[in-house]
Tab-separated table of C-alpha atoms and ligand atoms in Angstrom:
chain	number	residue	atom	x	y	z
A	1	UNK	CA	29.680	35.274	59.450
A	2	UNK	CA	31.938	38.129	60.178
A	3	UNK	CA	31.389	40.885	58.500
A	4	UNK	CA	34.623	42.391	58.881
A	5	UNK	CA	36.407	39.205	57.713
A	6	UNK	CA	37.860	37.731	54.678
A	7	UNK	CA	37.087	34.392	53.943
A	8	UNK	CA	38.785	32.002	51.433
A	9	UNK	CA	38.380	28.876	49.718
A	10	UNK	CA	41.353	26.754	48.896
A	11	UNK	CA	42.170	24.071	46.509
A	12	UNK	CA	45.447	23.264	47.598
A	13	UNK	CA	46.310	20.237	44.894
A	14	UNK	CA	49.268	18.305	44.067
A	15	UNK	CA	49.895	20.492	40.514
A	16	UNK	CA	47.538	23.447	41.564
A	17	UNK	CA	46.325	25.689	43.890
A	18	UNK	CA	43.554	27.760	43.160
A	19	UNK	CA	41.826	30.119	45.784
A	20	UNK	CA	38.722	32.309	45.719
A	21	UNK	CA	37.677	34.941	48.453
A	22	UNK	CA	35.237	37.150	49.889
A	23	UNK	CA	36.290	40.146	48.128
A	24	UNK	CA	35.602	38.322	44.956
A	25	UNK	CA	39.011	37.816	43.882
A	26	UNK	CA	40.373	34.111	42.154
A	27	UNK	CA	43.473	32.949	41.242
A	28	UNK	CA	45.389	29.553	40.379
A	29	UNK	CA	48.966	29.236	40.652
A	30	UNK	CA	51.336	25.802	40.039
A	31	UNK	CA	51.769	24.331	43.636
A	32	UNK	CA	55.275	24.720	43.413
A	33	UNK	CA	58.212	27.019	44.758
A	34	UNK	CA	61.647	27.685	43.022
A	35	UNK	CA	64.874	29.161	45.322
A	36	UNK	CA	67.572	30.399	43.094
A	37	UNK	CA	70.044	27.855	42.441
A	38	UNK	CA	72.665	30.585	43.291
A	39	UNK	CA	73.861	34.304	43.962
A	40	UNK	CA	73.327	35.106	40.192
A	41	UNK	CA	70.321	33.746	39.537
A	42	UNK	CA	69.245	35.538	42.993
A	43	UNK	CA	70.454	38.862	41.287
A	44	UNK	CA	69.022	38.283	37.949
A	45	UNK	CA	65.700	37.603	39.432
A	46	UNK	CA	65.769	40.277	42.501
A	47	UNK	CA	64.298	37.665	44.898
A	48	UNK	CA	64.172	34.854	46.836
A	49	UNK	CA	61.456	32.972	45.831
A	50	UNK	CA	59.676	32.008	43.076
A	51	UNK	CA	56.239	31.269	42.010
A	52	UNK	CA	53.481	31.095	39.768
A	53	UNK	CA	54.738	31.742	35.754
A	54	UNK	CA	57.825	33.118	36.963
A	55	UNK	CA	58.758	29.379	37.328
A	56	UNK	CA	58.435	28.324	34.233
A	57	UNK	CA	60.170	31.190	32.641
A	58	UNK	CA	62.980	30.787	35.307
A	59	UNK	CA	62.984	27.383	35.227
A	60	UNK	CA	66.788	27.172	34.822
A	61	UNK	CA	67.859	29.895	37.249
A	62	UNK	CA	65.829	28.467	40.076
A	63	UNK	CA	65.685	24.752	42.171
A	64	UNK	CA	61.651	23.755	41.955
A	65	UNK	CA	60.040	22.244	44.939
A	66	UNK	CA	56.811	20.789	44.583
A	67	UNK	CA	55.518	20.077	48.013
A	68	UNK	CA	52.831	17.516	47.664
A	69	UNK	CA	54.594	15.659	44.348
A	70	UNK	CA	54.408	11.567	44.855
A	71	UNK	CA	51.483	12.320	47.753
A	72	UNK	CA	54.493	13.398	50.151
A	73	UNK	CA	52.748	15.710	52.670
A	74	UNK	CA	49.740	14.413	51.596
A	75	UNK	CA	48.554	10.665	52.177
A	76	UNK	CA	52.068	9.140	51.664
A	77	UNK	CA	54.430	8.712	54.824
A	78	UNK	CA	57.892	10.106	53.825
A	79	UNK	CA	59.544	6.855	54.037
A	80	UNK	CA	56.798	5.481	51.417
A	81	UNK	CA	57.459	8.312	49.124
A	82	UNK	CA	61.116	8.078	49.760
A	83	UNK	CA	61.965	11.428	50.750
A	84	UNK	CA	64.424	12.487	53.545
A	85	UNK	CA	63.789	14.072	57.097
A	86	UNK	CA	66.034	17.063	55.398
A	87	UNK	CA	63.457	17.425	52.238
A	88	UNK	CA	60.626	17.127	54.516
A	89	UNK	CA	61.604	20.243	56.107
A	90	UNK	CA	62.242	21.633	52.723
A	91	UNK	CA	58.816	20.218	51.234
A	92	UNK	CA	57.006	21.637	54.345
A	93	UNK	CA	58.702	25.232	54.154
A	94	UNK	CA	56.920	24.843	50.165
A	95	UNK	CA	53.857	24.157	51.398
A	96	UNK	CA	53.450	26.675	53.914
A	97	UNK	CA	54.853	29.449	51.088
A	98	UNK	CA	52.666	28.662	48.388
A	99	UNK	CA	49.652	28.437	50.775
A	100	UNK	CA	50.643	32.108	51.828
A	101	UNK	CA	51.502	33.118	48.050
A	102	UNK	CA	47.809	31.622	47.197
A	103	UNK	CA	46.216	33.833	49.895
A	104	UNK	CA	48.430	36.940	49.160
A	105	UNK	CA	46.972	36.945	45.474
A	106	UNK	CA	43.352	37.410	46.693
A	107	UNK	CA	45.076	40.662	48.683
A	108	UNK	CA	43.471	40.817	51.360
A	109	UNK	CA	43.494	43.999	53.559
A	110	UNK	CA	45.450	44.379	56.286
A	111	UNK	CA	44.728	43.786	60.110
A	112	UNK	CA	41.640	42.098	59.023
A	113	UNK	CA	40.813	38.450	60.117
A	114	UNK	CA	41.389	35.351	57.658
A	115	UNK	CA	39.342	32.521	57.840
A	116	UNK	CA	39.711	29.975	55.309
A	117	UNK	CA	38.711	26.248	54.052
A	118	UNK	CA	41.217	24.204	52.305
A	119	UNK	CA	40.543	21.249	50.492
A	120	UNK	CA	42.683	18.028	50.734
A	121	UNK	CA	42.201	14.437	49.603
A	122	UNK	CA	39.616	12.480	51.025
A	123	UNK	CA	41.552	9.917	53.156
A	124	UNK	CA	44.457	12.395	53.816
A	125	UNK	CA	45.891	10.908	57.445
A	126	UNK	CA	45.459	12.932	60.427
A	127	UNK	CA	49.545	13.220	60.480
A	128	UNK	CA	48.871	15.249	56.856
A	129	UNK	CA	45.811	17.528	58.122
A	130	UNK	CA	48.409	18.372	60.983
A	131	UNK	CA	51.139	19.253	58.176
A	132	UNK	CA	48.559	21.330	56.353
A	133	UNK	CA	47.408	23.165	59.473
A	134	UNK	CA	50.865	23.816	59.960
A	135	UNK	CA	51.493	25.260	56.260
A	136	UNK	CA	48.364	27.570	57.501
A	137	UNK	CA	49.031	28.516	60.434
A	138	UNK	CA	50.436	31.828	59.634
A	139	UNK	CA	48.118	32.381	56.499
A	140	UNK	CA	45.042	32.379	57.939
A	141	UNK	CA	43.379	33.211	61.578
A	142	UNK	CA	41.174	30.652	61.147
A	143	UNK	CA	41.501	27.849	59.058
A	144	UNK	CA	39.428	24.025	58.306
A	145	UNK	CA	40.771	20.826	55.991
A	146	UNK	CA	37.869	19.389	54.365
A	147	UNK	CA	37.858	16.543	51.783
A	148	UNK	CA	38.473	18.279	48.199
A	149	UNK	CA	35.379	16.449	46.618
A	150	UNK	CA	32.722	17.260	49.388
A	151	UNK	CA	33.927	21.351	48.697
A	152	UNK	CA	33.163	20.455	44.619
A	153	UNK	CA	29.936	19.032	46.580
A	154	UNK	CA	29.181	22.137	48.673
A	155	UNK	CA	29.685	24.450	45.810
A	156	UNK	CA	27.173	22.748	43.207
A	157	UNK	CA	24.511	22.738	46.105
A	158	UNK	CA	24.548	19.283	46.100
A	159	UNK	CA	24.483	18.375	49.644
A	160	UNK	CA	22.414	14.727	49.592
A	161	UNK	CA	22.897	11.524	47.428
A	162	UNK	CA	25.748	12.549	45.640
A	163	UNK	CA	28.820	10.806	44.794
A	164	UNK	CA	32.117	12.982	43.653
A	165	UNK	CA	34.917	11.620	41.977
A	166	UNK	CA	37.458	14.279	42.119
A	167	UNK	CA	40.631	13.387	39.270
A	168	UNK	CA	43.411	15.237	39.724
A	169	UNK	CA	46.957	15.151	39.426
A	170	UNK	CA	48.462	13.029	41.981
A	171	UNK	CA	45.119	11.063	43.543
A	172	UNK	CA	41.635	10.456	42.746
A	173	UNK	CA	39.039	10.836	45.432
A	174	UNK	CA	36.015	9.449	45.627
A	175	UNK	CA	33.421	10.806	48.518
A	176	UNK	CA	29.858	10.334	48.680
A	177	UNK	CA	27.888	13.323	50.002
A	178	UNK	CA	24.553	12.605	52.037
A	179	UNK	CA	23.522	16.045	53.830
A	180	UNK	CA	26.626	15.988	56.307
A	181	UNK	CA	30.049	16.201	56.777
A	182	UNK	CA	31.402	12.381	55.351
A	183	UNK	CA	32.961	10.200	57.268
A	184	UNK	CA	36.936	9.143	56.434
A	185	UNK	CA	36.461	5.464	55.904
A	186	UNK	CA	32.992	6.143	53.965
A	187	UNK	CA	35.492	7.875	51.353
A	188	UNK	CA	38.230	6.334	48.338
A	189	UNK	CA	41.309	7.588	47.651
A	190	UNK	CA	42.977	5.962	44.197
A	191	UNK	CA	46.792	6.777	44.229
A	192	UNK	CA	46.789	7.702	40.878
A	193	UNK	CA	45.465	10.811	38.777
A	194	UNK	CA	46.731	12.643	35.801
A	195	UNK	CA	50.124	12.404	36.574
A	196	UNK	CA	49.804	8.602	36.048
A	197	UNK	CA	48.336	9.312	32.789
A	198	UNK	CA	51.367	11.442	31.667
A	199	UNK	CA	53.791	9.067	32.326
A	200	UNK	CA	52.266	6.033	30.666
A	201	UNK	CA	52.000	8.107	27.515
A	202	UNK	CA	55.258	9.621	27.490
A	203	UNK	CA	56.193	6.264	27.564
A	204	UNK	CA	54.395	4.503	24.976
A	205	UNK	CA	55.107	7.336	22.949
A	206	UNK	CA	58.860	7.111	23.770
A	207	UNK	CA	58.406	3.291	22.257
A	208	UNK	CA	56.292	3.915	19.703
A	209	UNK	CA	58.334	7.220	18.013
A	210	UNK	CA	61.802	6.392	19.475
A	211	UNK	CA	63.168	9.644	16.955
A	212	UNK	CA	60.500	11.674	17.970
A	213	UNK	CA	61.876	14.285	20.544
A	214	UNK	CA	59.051	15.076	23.482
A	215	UNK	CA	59.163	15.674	27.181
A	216	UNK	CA	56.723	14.844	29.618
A	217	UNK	CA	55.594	18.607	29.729
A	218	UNK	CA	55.165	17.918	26.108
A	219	UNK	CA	53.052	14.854	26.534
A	220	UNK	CA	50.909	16.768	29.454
A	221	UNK	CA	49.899	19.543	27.191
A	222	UNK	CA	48.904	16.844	24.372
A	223	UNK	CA	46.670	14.718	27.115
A	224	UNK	CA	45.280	17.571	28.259
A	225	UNK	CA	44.005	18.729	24.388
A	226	UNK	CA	43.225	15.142	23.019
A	227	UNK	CA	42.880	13.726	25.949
A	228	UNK	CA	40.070	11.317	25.675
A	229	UNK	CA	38.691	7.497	26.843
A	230	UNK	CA	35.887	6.236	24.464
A	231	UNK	CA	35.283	4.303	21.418
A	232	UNK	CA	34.422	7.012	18.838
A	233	UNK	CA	36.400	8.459	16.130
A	234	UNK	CA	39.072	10.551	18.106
A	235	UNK	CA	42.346	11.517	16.030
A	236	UNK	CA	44.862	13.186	17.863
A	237	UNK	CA	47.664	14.346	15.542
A	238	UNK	CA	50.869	16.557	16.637
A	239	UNK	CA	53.853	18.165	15.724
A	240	UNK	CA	57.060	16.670	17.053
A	241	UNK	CA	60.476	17.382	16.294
A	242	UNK	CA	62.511	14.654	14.836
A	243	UNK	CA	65.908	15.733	14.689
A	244	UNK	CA	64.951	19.845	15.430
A	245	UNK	CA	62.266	19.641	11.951
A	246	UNK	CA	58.551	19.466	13.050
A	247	UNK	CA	56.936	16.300	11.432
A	248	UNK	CA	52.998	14.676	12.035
A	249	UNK	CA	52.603	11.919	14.418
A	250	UNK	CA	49.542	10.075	14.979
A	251	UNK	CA	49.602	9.496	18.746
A	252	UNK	CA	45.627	8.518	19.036
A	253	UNK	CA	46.646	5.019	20.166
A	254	UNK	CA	49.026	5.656	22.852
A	255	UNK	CA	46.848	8.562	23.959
A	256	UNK	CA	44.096	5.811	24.386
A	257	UNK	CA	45.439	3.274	25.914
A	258	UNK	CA	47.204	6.150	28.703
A	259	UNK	CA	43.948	7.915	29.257
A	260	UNK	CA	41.567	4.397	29.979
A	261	UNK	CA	43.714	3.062	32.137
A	262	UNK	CA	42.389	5.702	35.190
A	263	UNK	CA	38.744	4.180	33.920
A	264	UNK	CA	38.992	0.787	35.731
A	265	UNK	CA	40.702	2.181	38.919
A	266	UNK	CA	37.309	5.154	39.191
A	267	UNK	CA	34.918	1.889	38.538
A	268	UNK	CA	36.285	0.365	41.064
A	269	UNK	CA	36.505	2.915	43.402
A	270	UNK	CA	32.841	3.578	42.753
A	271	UNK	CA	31.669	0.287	43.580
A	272	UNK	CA	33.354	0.084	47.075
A	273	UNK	CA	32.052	3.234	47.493
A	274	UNK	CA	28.579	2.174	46.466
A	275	UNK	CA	28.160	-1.137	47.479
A	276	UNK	CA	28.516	0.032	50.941
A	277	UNK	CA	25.352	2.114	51.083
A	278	UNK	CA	22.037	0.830	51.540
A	279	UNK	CA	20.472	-0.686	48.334
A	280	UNK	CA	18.357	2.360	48.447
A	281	UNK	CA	21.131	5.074	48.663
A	282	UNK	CA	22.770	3.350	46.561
A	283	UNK	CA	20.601	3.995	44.106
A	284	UNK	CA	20.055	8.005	44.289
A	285	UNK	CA	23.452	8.307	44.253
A	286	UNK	CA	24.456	6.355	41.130
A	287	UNK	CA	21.921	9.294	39.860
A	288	UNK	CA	23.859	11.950	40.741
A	289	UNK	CA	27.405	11.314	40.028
A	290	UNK	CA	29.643	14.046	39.919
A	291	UNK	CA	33.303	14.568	38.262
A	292	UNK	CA	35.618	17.344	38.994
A	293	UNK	CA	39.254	17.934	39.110
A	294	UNK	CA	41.048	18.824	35.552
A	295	UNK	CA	41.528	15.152	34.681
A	296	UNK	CA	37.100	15.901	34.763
A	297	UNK	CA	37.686	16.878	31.222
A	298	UNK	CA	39.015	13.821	29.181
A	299	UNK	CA	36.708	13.429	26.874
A	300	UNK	CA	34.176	10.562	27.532
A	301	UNK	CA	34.788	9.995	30.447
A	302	UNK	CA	31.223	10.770	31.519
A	303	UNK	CA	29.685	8.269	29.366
A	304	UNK	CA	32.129	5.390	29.457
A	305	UNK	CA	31.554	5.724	33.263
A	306	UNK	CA	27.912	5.928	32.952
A	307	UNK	CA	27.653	2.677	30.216
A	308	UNK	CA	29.898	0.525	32.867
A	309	UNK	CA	27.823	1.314	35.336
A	310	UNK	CA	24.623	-0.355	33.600
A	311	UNK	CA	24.937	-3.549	35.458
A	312	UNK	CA	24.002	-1.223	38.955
A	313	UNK	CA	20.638	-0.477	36.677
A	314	UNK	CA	22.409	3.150	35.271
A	315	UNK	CA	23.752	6.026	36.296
A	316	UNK	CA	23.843	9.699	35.377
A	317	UNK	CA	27.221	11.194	35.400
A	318	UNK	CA	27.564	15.013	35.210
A	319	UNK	CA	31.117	17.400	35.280
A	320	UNK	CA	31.413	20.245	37.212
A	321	UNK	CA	31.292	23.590	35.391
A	322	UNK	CA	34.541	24.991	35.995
A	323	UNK	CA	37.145	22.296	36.632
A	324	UNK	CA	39.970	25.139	37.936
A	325	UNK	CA	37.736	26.469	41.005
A	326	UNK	CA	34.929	24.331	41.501
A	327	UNK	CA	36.421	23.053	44.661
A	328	UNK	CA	38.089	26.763	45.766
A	329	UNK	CA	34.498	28.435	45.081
A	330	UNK	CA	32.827	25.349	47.219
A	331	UNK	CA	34.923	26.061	49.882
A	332	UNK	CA	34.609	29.722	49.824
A	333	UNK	CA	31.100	29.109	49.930
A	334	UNK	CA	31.776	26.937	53.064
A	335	UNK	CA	33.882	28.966	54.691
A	336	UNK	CA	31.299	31.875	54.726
A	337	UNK	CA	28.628	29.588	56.041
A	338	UNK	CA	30.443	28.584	58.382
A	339	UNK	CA	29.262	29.880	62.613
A	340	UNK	CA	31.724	32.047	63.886
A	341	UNK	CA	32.509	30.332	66.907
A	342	UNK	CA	33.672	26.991	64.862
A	343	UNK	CA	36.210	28.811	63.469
A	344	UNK	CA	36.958	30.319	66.596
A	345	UNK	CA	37.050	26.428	67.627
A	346	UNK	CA	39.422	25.468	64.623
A	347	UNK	CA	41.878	28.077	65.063
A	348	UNK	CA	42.519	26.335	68.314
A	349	UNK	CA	42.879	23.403	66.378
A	350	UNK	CA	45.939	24.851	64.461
A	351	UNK	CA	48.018	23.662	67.934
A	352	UNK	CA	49.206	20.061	67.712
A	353	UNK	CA	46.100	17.787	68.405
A	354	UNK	CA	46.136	14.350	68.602
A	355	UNK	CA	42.299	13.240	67.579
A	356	UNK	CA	41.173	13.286	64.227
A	357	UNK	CA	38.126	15.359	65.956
A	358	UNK	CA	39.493	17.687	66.298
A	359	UNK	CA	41.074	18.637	62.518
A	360	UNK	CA	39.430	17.081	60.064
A	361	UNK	CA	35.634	17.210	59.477
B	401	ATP	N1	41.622	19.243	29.482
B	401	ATP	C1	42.140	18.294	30.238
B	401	ATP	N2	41.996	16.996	29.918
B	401	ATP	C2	42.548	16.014	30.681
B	401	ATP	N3	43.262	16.249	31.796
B	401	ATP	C3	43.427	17.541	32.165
B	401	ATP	C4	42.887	18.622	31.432
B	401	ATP	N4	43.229	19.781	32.054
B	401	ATP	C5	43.953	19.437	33.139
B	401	ATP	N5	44.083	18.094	33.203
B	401	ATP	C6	44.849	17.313	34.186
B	401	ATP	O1	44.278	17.455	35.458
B	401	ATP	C7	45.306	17.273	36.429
B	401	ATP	C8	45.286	18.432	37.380
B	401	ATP	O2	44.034	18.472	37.965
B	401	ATP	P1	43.810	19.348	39.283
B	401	ATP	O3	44.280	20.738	39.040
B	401	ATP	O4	42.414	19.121	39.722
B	401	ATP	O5	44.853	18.578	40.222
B	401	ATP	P2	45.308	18.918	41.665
B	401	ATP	O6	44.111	19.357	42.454
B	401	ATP	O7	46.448	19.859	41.605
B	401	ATP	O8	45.840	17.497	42.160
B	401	ATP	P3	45.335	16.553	43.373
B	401	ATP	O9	43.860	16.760	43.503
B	401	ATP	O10	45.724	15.178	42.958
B	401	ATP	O11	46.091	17.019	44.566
B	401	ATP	C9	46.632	17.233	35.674
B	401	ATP	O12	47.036	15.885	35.530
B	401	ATP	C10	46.257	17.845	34.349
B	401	ATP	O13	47.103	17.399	33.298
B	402	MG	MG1	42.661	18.481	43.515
């Protein structure tokens, strides 16, 4: 470690970012930029981009970008996510600005070295590492893509017969963590996270209360405080305007239904995982399971995974602590164990490389 260096940890998801650093200094900030939509708005808000809250509150002077929405940049091609060569450019310009933002907020000093470790999905393609390296380039002097669940892995000092399901907004990832650096094809990626959630209950909802008026904002914020997947006697009930007067709707069912569906897809995932181990891996690591990511916190979820998984002869499923920065604070905490000279070896990864060797670990 170099003591005259900052390090950082990054969590660079699909709806957040969240970094920690050296200096002791967190943050979390949407993973999303906003240009003003024209010389007015540019006036009115004395810039020329956007982040963090300011986004929200400007969210009608200003033209969002989120750069890894739909997996582009991420594990999607561009042509699978349907985006075109022009937004890609856009999308990428995103990236690299809220990956600058992120680090800006831990302000660190000038003329002193950057290293940092960012955390992407599991089975992100080598063509992806390459577009976050690029989004780093200028951020950090020294920079290293690791798989978002083994960093949640690092952090919790869980480095052997461990299995991580991270949930977040746009994928699920599912690594298993046995005292080194996974391989790619040992790891599952489920296209589908939070984000799925949202839309399946803004739509049942939309069925179910056609007067009720809601947005899909409005339906994140009521996942993510009823949110739940088992059997016992959950009630969500909200306010909704019908008409511009609040009235009390029972939305426990739709919430349900929304929330389980992600429960068959992480099974699943698990027993690919799994079932490729030796029987007796396989068994240490349905013993240390591990969830993280915000979609971590539906309620349940632990135990409706851990009753499913009674036909592998149990399972003990545990969340992380903090689902914002478990996986910025485990890569902080790789970053600073990192030897010097593999940095010094990664930041000559940030030119083009053509082996997956050479960028992803
Ligand atoms: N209390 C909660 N209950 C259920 N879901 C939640 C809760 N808090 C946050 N979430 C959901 O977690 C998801 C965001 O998780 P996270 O911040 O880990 O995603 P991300 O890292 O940005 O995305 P990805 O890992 O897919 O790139 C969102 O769908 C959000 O609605
Ligand atoms: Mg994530």
């Amino acid at each position: 470690m170099d003591a005259k260096a900052i390090y950082i940890g990054m969590d660079l998801g699909t709806f957040k970012t969240s970094v920690a650093s050296s200096a002791g200094i967190r943050d979390v900030i949407h993973t999303a930029v906003g240009w003003p939509r024209d010389q007015v708005a540019r006036t009115m808000l004395g810039r020329d981009v956007v982040f963090g809250k300011d986004l929200i509150e400007h969210r009608l002077a200003v033209n969002i970008v989120r750069p890894f929405e739909k997996g582009v940049l991420k594990y999607n091609s561009p042509d699978d996510a349907g985006v075109s060569a022009d937004q890609i450019t856009l999308y990428k310009q995103a990236a690299r600005l809220v990956v600058e933002h992120a680090v800006s907020l831990t302000r660190p000093p000038k003329g002193v070295p950057i290293y940092g470790v960012i955390g992407a999905p599991s089975r992100a393609s080598i063509l992806n590492k390459k577009v976050l390296l690029e989004a780093a380039q200028h951020a950090f002097d020294g920079v290293m893509i690791v798989s978002e669940p083994f960093s949640i892995a690092y952090g919790m000092n869980r480095l052997s017969d461990t299995l991580v399901v991270d949930i977040g907004a746009g994928t699920t990832d599912i690594c298993p963590v046995y005292g080194t650096f996974p391989r790619e094809d040992e790891q599952v990626t489920i296209a589908q996270g939070g984000d799925v959630i949202d839309e399946t209950f803004y739509r049942l909802l939309r069925e179910r209360y056609p007067q009720a008026q809601i947005s899909l904002n409005m339906a994140r914020e009521i996942k993510e405080k009823y949110g739940f997947v088992h059997d016992v006697n959950e009630q969500a009930l909200v306010m909704l305007p019908v008409n511009g007067r609040p009235q009390q709707f029972d939305v426990t069912e739709p919430l349900k239904e929304a929330c389980k569906a992600l429960v068959p897809l992480i099974l699943d995932g698990l027993g690919e995982v799994i079932s490729r181990f030796d029987p007796e891996f396989q068994q240490r690591m349905l013993q240390n399971i591990v969830l993280g990511g915000g979609g971590s916190q539906l309620k349940g979820l632990d135990r409706v995974i851990e009753d499913a998984l009674k036909e592998f002869g149990g399972a003990k499923v545990k969340r992380v602590y903090d689902a914002v920065f478990a996986g910025a604070v485990g890569a902080l905490k790789l970053a600073m164990s990192m030897p010097q000279d593999y940095f010094h070896q990664l930041k000559m990864a940030q030119q083009p490389c053509e082996t997956e060797a050479e960028v992803s670990v």
